[in-house]
Short mmCIF file of C-alpha atoms in Angstrom, two decimals:
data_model
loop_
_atom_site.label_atom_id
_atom_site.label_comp_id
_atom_site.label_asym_id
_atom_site.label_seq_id
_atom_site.Cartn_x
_atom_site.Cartn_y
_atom_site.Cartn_z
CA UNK A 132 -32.53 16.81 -17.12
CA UNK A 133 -30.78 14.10 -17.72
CA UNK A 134 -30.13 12.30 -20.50
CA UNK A 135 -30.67 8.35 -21.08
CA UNK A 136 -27.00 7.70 -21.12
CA UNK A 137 -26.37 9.55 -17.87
CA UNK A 138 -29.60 7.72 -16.45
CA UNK A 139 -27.56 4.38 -17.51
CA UNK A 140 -24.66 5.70 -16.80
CA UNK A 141 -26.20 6.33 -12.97
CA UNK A 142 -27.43 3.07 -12.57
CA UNK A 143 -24.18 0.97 -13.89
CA UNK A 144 -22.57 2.98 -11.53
CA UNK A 145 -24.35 2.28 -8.23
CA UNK A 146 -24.74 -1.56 -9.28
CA UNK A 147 -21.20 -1.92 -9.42
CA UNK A 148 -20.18 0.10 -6.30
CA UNK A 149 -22.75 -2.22 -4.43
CA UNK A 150 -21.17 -5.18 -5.94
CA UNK A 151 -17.56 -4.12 -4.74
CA UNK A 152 -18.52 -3.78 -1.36
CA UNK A 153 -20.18 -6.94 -1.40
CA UNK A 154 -17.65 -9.11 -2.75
CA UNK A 155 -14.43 -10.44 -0.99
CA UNK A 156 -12.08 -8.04 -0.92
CA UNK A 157 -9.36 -10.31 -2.51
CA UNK A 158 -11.92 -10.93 -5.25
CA UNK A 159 -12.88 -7.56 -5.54
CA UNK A 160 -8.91 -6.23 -5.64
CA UNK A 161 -8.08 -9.11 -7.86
CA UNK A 162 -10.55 -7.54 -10.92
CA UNK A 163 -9.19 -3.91 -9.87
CA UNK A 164 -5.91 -5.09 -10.67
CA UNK A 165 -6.73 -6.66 -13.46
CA UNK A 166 -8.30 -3.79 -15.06
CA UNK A 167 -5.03 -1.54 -14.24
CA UNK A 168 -2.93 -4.36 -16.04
CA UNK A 169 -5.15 -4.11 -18.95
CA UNK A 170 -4.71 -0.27 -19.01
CA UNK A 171 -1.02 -0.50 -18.77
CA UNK A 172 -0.58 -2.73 -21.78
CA UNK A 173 -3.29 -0.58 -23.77
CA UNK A 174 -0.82 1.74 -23.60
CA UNK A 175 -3.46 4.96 -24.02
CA UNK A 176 -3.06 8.34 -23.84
CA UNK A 177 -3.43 8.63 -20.08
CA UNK A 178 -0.90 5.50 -19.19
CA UNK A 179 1.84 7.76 -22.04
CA UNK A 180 0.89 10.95 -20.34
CA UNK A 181 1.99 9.23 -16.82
CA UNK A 182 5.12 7.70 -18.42
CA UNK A 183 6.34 11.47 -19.34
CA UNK A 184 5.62 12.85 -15.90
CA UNK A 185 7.28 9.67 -14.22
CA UNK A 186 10.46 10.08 -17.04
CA UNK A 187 10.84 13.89 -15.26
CA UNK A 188 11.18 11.70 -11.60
CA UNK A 189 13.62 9.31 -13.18
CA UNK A 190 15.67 11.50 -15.02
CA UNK A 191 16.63 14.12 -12.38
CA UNK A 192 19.22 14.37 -9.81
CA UNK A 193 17.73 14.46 -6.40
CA UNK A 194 21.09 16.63 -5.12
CA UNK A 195 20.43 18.63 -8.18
CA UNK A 196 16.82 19.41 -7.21
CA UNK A 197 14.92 22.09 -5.32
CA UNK A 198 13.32 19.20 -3.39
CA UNK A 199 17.40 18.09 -1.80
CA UNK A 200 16.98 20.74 0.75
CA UNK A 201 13.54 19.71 2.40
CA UNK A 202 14.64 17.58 5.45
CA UNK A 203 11.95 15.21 6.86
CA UNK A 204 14.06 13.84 9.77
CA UNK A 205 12.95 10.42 9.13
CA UNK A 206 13.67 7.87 6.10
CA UNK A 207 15.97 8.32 3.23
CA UNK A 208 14.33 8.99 -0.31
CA UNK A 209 12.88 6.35 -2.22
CA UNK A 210 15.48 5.57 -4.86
CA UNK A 211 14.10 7.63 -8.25
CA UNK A 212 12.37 5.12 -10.94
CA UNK A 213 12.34 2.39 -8.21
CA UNK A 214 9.38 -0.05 -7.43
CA UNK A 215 8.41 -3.34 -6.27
CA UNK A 216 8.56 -4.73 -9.91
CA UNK A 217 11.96 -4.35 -10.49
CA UNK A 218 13.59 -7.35 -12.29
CA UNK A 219 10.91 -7.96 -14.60
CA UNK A 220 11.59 -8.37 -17.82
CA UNK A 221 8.54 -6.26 -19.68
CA UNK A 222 10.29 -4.72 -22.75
CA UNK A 223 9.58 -1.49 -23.97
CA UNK A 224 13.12 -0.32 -23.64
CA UNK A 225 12.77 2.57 -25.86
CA UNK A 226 9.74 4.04 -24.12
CA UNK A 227 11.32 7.58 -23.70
CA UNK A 228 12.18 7.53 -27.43
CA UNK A 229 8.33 6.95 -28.11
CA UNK A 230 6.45 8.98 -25.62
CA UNK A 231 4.96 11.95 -27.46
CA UNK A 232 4.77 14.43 -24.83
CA UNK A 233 7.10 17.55 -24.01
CA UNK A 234 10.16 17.78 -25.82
CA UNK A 235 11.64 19.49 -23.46
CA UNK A 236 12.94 16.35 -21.51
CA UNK A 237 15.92 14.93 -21.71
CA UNK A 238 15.49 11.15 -21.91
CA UNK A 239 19.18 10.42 -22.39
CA UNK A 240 19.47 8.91 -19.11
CA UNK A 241 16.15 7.17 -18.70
CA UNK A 242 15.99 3.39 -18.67
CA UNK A 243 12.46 2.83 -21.15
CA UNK A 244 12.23 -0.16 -18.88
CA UNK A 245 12.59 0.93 -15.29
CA UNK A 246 10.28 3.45 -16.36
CA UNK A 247 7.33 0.88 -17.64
CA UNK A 248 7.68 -1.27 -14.76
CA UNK A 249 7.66 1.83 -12.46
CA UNK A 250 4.34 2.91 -14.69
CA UNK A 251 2.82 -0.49 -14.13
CA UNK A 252 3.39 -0.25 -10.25
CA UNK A 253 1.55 3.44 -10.70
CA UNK A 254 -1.61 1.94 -12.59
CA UNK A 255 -1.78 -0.99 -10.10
CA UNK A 256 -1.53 1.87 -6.95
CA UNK A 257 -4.30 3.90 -9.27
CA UNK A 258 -6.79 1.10 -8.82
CA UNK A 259 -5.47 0.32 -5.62
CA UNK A 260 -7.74 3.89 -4.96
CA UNK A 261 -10.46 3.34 -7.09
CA UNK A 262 -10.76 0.07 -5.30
CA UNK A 263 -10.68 1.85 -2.11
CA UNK A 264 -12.49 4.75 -2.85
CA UNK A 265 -15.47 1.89 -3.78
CA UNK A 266 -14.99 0.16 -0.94
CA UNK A 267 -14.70 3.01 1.25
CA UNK A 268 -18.28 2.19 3.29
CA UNK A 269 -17.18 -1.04 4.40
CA UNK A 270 -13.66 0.07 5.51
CA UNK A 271 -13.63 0.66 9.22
CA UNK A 272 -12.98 3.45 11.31
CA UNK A 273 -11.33 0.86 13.83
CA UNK A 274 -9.32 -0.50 10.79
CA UNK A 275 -8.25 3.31 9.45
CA UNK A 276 -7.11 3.94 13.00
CA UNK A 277 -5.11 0.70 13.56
CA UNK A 278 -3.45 0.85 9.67
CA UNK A 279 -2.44 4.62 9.27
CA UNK A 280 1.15 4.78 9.82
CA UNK A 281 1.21 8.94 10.38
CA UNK A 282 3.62 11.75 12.13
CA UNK A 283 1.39 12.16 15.14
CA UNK A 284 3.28 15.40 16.35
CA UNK A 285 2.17 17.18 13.17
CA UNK A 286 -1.14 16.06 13.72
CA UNK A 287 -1.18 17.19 17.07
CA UNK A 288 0.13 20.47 16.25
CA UNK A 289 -3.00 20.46 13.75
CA UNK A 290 -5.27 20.27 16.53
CA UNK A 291 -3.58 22.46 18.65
CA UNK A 292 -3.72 25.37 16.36
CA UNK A 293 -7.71 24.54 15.69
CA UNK A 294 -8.19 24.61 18.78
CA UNK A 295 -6.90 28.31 19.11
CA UNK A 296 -8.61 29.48 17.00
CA UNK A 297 -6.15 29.09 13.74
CA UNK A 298 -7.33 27.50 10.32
CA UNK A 299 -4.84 24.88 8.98
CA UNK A 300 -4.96 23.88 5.44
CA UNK A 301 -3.76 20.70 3.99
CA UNK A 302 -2.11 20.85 0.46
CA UNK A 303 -1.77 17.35 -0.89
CA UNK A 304 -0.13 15.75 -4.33
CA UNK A 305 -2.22 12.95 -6.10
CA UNK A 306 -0.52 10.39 -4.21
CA UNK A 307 -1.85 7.40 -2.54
CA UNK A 308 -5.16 6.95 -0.59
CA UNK A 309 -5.63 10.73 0.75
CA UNK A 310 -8.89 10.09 1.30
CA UNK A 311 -8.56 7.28 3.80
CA UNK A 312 -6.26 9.51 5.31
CA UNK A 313 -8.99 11.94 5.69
CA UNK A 314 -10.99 9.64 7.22
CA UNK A 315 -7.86 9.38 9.76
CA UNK A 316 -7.70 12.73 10.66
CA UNK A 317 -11.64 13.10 11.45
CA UNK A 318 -11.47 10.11 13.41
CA UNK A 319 -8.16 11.43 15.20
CA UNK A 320 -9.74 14.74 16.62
CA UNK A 321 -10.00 16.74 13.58
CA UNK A 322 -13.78 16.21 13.34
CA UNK A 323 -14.62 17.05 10.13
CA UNK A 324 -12.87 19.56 7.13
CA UNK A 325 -13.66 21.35 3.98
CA UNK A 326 -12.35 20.11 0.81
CA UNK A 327 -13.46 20.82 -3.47
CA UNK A 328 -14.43 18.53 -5.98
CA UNK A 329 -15.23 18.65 -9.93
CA UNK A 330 -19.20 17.90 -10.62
CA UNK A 331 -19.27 15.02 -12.15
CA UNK A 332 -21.75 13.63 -14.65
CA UNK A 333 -24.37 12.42 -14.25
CA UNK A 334 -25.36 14.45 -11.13
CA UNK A 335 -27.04 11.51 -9.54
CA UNK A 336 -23.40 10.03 -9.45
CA UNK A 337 -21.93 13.15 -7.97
CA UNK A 338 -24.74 13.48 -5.37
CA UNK A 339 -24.10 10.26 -3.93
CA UNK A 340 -20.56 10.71 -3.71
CA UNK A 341 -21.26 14.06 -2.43
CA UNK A 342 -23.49 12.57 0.65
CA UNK A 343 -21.77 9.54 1.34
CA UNK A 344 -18.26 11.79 2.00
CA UNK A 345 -20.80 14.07 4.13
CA UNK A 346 -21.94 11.51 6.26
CA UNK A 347 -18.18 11.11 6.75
CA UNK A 348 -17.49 14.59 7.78
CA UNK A 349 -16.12 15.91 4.74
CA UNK A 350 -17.72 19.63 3.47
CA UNK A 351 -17.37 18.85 -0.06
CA UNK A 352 -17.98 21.97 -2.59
CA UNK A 353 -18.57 21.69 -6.17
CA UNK A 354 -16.74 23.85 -8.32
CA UNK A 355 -19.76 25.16 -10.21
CA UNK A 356 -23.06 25.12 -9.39
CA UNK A 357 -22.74 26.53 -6.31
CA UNK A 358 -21.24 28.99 -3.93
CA UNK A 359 -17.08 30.36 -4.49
CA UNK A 360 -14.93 27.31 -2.90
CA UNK A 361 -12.56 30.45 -2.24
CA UNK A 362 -15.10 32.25 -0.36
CA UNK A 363 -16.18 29.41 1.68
CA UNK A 364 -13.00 27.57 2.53
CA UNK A 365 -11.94 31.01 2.98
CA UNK A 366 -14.59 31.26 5.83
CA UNK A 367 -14.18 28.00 7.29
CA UNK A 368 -9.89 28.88 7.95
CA UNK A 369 -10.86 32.55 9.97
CA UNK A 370 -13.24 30.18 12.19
CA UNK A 371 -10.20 27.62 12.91
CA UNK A 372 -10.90 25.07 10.36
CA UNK A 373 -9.35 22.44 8.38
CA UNK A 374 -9.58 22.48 4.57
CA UNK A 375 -8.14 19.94 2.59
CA UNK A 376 -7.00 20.82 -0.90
CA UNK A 377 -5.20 18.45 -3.82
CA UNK A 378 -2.94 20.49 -5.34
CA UNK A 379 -0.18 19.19 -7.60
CA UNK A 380 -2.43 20.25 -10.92
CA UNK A 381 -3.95 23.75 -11.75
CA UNK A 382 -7.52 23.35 -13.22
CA UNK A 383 -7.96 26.97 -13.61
CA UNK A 384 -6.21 29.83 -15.80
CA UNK A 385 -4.82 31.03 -12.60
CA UNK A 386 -1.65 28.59 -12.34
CA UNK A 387 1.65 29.29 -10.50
CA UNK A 388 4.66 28.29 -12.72
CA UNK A 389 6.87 26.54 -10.02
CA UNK A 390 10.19 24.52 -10.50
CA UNK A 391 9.05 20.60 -9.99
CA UNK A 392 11.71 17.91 -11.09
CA UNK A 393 14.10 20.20 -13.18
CA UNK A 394 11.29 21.92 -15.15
CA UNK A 395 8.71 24.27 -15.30
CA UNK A 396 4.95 22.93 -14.02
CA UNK A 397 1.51 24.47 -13.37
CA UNK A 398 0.23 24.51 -9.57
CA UNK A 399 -2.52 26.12 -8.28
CA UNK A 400 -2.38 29.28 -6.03
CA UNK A 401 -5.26 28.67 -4.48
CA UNK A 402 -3.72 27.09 -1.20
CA UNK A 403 -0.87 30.00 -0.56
CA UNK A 404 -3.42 32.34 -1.57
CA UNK A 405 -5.92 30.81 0.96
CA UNK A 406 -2.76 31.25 3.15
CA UNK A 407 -1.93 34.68 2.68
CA UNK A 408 -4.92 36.02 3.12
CA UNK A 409 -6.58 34.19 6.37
CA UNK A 410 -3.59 33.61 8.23
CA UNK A 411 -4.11 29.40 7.98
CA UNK A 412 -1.23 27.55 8.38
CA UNK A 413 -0.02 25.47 5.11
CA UNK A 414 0.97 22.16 5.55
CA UNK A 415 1.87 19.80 2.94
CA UNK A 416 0.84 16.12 3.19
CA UNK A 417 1.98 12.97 1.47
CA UNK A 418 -0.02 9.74 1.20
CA UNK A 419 1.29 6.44 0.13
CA UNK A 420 0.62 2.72 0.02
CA UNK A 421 1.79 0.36 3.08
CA UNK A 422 1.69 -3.03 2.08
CA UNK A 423 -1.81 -4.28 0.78
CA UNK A 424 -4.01 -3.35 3.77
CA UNK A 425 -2.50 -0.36 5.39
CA UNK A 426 -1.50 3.33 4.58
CA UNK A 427 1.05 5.80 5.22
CA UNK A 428 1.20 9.30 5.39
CA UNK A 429 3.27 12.48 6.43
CA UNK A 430 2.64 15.90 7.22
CA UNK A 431 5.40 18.64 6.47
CA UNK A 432 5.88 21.45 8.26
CA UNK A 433 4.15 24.71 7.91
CA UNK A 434 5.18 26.88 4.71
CA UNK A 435 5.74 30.26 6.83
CA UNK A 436 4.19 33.38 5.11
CA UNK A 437 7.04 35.29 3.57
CA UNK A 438 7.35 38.75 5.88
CA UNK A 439 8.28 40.82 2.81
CA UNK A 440 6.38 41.16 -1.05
CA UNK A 441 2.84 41.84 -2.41
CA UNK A 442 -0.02 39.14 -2.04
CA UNK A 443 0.94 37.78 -5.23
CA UNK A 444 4.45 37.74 -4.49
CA UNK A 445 4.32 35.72 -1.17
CA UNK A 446 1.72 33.62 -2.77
CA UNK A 447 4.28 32.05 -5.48
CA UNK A 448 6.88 31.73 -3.25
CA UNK A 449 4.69 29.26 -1.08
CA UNK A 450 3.59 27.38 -3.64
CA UNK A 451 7.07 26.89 -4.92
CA UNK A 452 8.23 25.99 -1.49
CA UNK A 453 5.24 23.50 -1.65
CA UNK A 454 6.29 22.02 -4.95
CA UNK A 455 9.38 21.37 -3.75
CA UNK A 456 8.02 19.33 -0.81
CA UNK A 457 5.87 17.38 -3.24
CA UNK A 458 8.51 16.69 -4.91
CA UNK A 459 10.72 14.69 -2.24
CA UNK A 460 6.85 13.48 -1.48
CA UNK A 461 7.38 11.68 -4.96
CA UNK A 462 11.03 10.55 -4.75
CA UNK A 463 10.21 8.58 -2.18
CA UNK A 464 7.17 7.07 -3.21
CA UNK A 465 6.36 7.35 -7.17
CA UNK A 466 4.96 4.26 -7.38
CA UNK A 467 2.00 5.99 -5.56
CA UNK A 468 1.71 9.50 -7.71
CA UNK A 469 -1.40 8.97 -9.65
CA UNK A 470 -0.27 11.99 -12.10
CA UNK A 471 -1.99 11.15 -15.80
CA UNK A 472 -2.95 14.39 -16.46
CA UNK A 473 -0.23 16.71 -17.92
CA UNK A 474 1.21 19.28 -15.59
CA UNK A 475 4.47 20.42 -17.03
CA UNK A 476 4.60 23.11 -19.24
CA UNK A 477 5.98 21.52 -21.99
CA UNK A 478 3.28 19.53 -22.21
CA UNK A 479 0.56 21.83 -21.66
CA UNK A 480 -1.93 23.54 -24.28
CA UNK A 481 -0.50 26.75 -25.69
CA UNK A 482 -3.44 28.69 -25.67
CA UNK A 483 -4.33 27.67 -22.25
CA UNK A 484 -0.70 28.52 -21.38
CA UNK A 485 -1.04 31.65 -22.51
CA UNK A 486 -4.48 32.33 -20.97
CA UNK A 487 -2.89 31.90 -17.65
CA UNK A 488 0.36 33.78 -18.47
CA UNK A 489 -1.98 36.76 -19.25
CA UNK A 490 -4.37 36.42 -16.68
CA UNK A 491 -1.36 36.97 -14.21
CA UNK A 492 0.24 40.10 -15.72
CA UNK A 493 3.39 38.10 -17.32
CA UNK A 494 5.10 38.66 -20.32
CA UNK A 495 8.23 36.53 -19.90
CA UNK A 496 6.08 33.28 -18.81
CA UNK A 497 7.00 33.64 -14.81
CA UNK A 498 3.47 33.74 -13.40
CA UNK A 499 2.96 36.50 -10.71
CA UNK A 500 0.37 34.08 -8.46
CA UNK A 501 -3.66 33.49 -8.96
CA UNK A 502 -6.18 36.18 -8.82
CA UNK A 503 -7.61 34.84 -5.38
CA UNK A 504 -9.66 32.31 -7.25
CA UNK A 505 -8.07 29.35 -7.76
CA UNK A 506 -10.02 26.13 -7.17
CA UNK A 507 -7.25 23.44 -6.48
CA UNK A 508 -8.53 20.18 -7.46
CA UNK A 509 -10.21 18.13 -5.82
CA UNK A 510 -10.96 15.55 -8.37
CA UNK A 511 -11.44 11.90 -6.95
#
C-alpha cells in the first residue's frame, strides 16, 4: 500500500509530466536547463561523482587505450575533455585536486577547468533526456524518423538477421537519448523489443511509465516483482528478437571487471552472457545529441563469440571487447555520457566489491563473468 508521500509523490509527478508536454517546448527546455545549471553549481555528490568518471576520459591517451583499435570507418574521435563550452571562463581550476572519489587517478594532467565546463555540457545533455523522456508523447514518429542521423546498413543487417530467425541484442552506454532511438528502430522495421528497468517508487509512477513505453512497443521487465529478465529476454533472442540492454554499469554482484579508460570498471555480463548462450548477435550502440532538435546514433559491429574457453570465459572477453567500444563511444561524444553513478573500481564499495569478486570464483580481483543472471540496467 502506499504510503502518503508516494501518493504525493504520484500525483506531483503526473501534474508535471502533463505540464511539460503542454508547454512550448522552448519554455519547457528553458526550465530543464535551468534546473541542470542549478545542479552543476550545487556541486552534489552526483555532479562530483560525474566529474571523476569524466577526469578518467580526460586524462587518458586515446593511442594508449584499448578503445584506439575499434575502427568505425566514419568520423575522427571527439577530442577528449572537449565540448561546446569551451572558452568559458567558470573557475574551479583545481577540481581534480578536490574531487573525493578514487585515488587511483592520476589528475596530473587534467585541466580542473576543461573538466567543469565539460561537466556542465554533461548536466545540460542529462536534462536534455529528462526533458525528452517527458516530452516523449508529443514527439513524433514522423519527427524521430526525419531527425535520427543512424548507420542504416547496421540497421539493416538487424533486420535481416530477425528476420532469419536470429535474436540481436543491443548493448548501449548511458549516452544520449537511447530511448528516442528506440523509438527509431520500431518505427524503422524493428517492430517492437525487449528491454529491463528498475521499479521505481511509487508504483503508480512506474506503471505509467511502464504502459506508456508499451504502447510504444517496448517489453519492459521489472527487475523484481516479476518474472527472471534473463529468462525472458533469454526467450525472446531464440525466437529472433531484439532486446535492448544499458550496460555501461553493473547493478548486480555479478560484474565483469573490464579495462575502460586506463582502469579497472564494473560491467554487467548479462549481455555476453545473453550472447553466449542463445546465439544473439551483440551489437553495441552509441547515442548522442545532434544539435537541439535531432539525434544521432551508431551501431558497432557484432562482438563475435570467441570459438575457444568456458561460458564464463567467452563471456568476459565480450564484454571487454564491448567496453572498449563504449569507450571510443565516449571519446567522441562525452558531453553526452550521463555517467553519475560510480563505475570504476576505485570508487566502488569494498564490500560490494568483494561480494562480486566472490560470487565469481576470484581471488586476485579478475572476475571470471556473471552467473547467468545479470540484469543490465535499464534505469531511465
Amino acid at each position: 500500500m502506499e504510503t502518503l508521500r508516494e501518493r504525493l509523490t504520484s500525483a506531483a509527478f503526473g501534474a508535471g509530466w502533463s505540464l511539460v508536454c503542454r508547454l512550448p517546448e522552448p519554455v519547457a527546455r528553458a526550465i530543464f536547463m535551468a534546473g541542470a545549471e542549478v545542479a552543476w553549481r550545487r556541486q552534489g555528490g552526483g555532479v562530483q561523482v560525474l566529474e571523476g568518471n569524466l577526469m578518467r576520459v580526460s586524462r587518458t591517451d586515446p593511442a594508449d587505450s584499448s578503445s584506439a583499435v575499434i575502427s568505425r570507418g566514419d568520423d575522427p574521435p571527439f577530442p577528449p575533455g572537449a565540448c561546446p563550452m569551451k572558452g568559458e571562463d567558470i573557475g574551479h581550476a583545481d577540481v581534480p585536486q578536490r574531487l573525493g572519489v578514487g585515488t587511483a587517478v592520476d589528475s596530473t594532467d587534467v585541466d580542473g577547468k576543461e573538466l567543469r565546463m565539460l561537466s556542465r555540457a554533461v548536466m545540460r545533455s542529462y536534462a536534455r533526456y529528462y526533458l525528452e523522456t517527458f516530452r516523449m508523447q508529443v514527439i513524433t514518429a514522423d519527427r524521430i524518423a526525419a531527425g535520427m542521423h543512424v548507420n542504416t546498413a547496421q540497421a539493416d543487417l538487424t533486420l535481416e538477421y530477425m528476420k532469419n530467425g536470429r535474436g540481436v541484442i543491443y548493448a548501449l552506454p548511458h549516452m544520449g537519448d537511447f530511448e528516442q532511438a528506440a523509438r527509431w528502430i520500431i518505427g524503422y522495421g524493428a517492430g517492437s523489443f525487449t528491454t529491463v528497468a528498475e521499479r521505481l517508487k511509487p508504483e503508480a509512477v512506474f506503471q505509467r511509465f511502464l504502459a506508456f513505453r508499451q504502447e510504444l512497443g517496448m517489453e519492459v521487465l521489472a527487475t523484481t516483482g516479476g518474472p527472471h529478465p534473463f529468462g525472458v529476454m533469454a526467450q525472446r533472442l531464440r525466437a529472433g528478437k531484439l532486446v535492448c540492454i544499458v550496460a555501461d554499469r553493473d547493478l548486480s554482484d555479478t560484474g565483469v571487471e573490464v579495462d575502460f579508460f586506463g582502469e579497472k570498471a564494473l560491467f554487467p555480463a548479462g549481455p555476453a552472457l545473453l550472447a553466449v548462450q542463445t546465439g544473439a548477435a551483440l551489437m553495441p550502440v552509441a547515442c548522442w545529441f545532434e544539435g537541439e532538435a535531432e539525434w544521432g546514433a551508431h551501431i558497432y559491429d557484432e562482438i563475435p563469440i570467441p570459438a575457444d574457453g568456458t561460458r564464463k570465459e567467452k563471456a568476459v572477453a565480450m564484454t571487454a571487447a564491448m567496453a572498449a567500444v563504449f569507450e571510443q563511444a565516449i571519446r567522441e561524444h562525452p558531453e553526452d555520457w550521463h555517467m553519475l553513478q560510480k563505475v570504476f573500481v576505485s570508487d566502488l564499495d569494498p564490500d560490494r566489491l568483494a561480494r562480486s569478486r566472490n560470487r565469481n570464483g576470484t581471488a586476485n580481483g579478475t572476475a571470471t563473468g556473471g552467473n547467468g543472471d545479470d540484469r543490465g540496467d535499464g534505469s531511465p
